[in-house]
PDB file of C-alpha atoms in Angstrom:
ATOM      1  CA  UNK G 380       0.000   0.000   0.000  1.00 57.00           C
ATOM      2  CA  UNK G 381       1.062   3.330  -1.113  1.00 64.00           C
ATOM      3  CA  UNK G 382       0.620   6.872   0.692  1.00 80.00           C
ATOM      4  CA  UNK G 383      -1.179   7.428   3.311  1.00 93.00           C
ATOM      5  CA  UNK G 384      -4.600   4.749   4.288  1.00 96.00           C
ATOM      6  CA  UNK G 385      -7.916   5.273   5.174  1.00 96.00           C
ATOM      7  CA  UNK G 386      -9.440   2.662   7.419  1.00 97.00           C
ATOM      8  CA  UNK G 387     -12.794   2.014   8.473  1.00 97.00           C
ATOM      9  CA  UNK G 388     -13.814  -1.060  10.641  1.00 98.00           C
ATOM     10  CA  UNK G 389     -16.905  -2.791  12.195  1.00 98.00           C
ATOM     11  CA  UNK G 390     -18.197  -5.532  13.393  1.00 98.00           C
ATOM     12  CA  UNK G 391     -21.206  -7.223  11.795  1.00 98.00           C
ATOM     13  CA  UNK G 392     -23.826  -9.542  13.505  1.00 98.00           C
ATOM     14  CA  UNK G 393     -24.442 -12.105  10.757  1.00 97.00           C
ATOM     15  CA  UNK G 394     -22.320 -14.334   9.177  1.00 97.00           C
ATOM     16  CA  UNK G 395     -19.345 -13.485   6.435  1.00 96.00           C
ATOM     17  CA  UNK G 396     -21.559 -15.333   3.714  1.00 96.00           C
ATOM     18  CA  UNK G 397     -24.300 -12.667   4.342  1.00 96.00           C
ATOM     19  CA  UNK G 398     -21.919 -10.004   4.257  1.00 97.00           C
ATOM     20  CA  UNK G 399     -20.265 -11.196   1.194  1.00 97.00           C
ATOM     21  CA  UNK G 400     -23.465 -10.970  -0.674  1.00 96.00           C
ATOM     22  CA  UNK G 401     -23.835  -7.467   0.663  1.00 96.00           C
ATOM     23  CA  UNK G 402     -20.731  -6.685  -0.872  1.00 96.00           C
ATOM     24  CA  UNK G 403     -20.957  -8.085  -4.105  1.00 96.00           C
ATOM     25  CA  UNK G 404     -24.977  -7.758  -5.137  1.00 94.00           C
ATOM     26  CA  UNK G 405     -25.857  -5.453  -7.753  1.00 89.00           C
ATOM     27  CA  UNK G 406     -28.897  -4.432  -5.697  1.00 89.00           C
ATOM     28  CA  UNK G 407     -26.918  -3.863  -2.403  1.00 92.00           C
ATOM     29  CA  UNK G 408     -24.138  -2.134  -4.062  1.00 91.00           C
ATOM     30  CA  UNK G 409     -26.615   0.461  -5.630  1.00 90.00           C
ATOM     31  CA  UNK G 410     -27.673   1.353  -1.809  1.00 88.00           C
ATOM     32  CA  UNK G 411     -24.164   1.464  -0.344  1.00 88.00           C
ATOM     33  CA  UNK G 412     -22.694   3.482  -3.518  1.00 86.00           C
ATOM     34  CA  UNK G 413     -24.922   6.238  -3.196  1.00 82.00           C
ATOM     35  CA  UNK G 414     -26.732   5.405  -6.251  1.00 88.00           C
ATOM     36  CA  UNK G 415     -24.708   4.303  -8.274  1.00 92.00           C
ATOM     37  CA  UNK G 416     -24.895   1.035 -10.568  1.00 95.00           C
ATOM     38  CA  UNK G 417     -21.833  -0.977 -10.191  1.00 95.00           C
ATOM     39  CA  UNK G 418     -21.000  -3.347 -12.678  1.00 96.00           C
ATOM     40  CA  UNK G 419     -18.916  -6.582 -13.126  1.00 97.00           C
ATOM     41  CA  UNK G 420     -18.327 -10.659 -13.171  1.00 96.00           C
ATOM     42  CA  UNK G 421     -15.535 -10.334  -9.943  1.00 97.00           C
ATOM     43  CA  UNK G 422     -13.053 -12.079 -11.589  1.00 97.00           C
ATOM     44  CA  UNK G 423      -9.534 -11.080 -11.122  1.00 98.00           C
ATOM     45  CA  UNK G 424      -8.287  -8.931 -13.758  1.00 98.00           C
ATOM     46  CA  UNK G 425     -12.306  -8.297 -14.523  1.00 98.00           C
ATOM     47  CA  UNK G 426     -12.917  -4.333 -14.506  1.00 98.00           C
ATOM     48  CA  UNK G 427     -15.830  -2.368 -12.465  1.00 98.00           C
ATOM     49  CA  UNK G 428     -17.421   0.488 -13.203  1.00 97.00           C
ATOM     50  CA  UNK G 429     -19.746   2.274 -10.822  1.00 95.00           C
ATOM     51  CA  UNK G 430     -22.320   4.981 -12.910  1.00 96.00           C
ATOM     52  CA  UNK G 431     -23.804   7.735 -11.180  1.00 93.00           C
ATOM     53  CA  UNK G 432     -24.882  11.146 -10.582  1.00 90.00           C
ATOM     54  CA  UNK G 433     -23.144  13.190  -7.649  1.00 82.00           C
ATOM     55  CA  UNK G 434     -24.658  16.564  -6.701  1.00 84.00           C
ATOM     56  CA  UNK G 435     -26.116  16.503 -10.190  1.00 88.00           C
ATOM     57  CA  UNK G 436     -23.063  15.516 -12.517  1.00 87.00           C
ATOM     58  CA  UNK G 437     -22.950  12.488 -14.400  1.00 92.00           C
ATOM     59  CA  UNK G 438     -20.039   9.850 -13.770  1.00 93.00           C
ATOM     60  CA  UNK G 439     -18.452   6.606 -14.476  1.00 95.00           C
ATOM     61  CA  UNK G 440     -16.134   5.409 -11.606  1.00 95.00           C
ATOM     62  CA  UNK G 441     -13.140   2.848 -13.089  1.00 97.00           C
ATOM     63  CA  UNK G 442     -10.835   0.199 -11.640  1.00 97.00           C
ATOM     64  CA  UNK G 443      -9.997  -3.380 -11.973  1.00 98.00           C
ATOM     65  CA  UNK G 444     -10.605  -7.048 -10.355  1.00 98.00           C
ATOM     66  CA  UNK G 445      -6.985  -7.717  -8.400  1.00 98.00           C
ATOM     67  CA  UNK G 446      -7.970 -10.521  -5.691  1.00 98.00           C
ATOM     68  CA  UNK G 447     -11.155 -12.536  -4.902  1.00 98.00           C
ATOM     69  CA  UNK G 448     -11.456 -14.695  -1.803  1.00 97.00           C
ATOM     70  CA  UNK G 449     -15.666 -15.363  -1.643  1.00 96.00           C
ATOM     71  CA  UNK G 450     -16.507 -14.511   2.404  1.00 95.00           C
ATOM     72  CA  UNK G 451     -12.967 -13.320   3.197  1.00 97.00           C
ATOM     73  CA  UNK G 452     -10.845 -10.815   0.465  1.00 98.00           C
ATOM     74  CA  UNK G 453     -11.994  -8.471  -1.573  1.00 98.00           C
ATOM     75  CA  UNK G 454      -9.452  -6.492  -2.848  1.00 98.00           C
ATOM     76  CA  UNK G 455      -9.677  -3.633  -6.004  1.00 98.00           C
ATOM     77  CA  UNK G 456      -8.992  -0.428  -7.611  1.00 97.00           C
ATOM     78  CA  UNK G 457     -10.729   2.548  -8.051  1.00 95.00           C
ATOM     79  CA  UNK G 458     -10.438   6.184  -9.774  1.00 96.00           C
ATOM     80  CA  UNK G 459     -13.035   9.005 -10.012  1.00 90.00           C
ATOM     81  CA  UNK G 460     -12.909  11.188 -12.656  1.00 89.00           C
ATOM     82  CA  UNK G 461     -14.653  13.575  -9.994  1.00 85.00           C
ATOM     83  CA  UNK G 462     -11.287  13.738  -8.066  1.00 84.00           C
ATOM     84  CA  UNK G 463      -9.986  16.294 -11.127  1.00 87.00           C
ATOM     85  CA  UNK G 464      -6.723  14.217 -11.463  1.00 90.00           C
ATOM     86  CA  UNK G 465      -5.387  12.638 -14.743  1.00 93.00           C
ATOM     87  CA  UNK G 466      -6.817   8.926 -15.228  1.00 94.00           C
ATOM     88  CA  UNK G 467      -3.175   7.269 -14.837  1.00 93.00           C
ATOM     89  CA  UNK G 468      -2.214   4.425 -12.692  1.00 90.00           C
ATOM     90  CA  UNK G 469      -0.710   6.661  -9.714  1.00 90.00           C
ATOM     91  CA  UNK G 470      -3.886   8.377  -9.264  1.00 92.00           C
ATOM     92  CA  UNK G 471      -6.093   4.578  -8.466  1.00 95.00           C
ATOM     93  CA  UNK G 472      -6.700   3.547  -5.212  1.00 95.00           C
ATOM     94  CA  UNK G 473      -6.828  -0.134  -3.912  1.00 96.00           C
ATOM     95  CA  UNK G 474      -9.621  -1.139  -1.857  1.00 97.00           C
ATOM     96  CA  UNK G 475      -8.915  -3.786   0.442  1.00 98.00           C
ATOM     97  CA  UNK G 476     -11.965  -5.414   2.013  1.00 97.00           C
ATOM     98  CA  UNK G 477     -11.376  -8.196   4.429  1.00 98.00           C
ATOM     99  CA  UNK G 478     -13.734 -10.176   6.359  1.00 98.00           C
ATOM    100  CA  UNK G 479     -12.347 -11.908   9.662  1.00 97.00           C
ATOM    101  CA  UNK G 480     -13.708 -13.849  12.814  1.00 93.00           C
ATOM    102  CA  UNK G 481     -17.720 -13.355  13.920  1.00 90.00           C
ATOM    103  CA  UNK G 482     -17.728 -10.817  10.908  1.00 95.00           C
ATOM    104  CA  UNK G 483     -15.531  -7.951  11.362  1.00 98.00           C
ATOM    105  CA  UNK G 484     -14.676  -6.095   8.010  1.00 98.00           C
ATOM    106  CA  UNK G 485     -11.745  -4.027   7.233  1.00 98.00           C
ATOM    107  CA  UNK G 486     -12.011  -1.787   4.618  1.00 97.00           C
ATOM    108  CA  UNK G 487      -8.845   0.031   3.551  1.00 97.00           C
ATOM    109  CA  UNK G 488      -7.984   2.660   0.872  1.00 96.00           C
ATOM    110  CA  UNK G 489      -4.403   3.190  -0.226  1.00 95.00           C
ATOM    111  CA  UNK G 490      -2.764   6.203  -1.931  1.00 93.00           C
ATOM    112  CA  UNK G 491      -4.226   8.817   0.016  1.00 91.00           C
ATOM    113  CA  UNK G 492      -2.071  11.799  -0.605  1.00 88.00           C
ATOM    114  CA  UNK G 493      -2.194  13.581   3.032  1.00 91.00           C
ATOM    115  CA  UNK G 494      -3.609  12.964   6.124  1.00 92.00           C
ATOM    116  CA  UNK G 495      -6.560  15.051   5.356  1.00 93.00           C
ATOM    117  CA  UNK G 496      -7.341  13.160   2.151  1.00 90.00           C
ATOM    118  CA  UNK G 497      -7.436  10.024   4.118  1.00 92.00           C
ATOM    119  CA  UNK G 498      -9.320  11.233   6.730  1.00 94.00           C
ATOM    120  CA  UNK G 499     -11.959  12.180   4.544  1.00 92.00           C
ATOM    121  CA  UNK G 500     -11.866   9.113   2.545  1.00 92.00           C
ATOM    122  CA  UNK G 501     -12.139   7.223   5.894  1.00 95.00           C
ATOM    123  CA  UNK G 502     -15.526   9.061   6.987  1.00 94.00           C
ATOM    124  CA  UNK G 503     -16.910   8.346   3.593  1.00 91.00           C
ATOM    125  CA  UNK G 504     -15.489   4.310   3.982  1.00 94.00           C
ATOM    126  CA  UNK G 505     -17.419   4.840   7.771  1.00 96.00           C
ATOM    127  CA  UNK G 506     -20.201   5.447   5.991  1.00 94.00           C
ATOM    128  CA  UNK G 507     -20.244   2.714   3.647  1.00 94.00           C
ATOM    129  CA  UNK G 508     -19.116   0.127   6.542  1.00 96.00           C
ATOM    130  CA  UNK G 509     -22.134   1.123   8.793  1.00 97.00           C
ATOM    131  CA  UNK G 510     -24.568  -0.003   5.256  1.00 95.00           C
ATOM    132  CA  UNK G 511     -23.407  -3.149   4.916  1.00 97.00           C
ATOM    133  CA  UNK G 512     -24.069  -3.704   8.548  1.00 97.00           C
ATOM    134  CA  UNK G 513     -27.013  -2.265   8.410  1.00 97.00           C
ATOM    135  CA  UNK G 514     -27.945  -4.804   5.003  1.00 96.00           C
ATOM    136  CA  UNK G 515     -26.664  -7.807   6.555  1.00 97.00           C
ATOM    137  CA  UNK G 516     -28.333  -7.804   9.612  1.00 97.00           C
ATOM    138  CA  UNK G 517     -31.377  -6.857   8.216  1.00 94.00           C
TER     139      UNK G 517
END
């Protein structure tokens, strides 16, 4: 991992099977991604797009597949065009998500490029962590 890391944790009352499915449904995603439609197979070296609208401007959200372990590893990359930087390699974040014990998931985001960046990123990742709870306990 590269610059500096958001991380958001929390533990989840059902089991990592639920949670999985939370993380990787087309329907669920929509919910946790504010809206947006995420799309792909979740095979390694598959891409993913996520297609929105954020404060009323259109986007399309890139990355690539890089590890798949079903109930335990999630683990891609990401770029907004909304970010205002070039769309080159050095400018993707990894999300890691990893699911371990009674449920607790890990979500980290690499290549922050200050504290403050990944500080923000984190209460957004906070955010997103506290859905899938929220979905899988349901």
């Amino acid at each position: 991992m590269t610059g500096y890391v958001a991380v958001a944790e929390i533990d989840i009352d059902a089991p990592a099977a639920r949670v999985w499915d939370v993380l990787t449904s087309a329907d669920q995603l929509k919910k946790l991604w504010f809206g947006a439609e995420v799309e792909t197979d979740w095979k390694v070296g598959s891409p993913i797009t996520w297609t929105g609208d954020w404060e009323g401007k259109p986007y399309q959200d890139k990355g690539e597949i890089l590890e798949v372990e079903p109930g335990r590893l999630l683990k891609l990359t990401h770029f907004s065009p909304l970010t205002g930087q070039a769309d080159r390699p050095e400018n993707y974040h990894t999300l890691t998500y990893t699911l371990t014990g009674d449920t607790h998931l890990k979500l980290e985001q690499d290549n922050n490029a200050s504290e403050d960046e990944a500080k923000h990123s984190q209460e957004m990742w906070e955010m997103l962590v506290a859905k899938v709870k929220q979905a899988a306990e349901a």
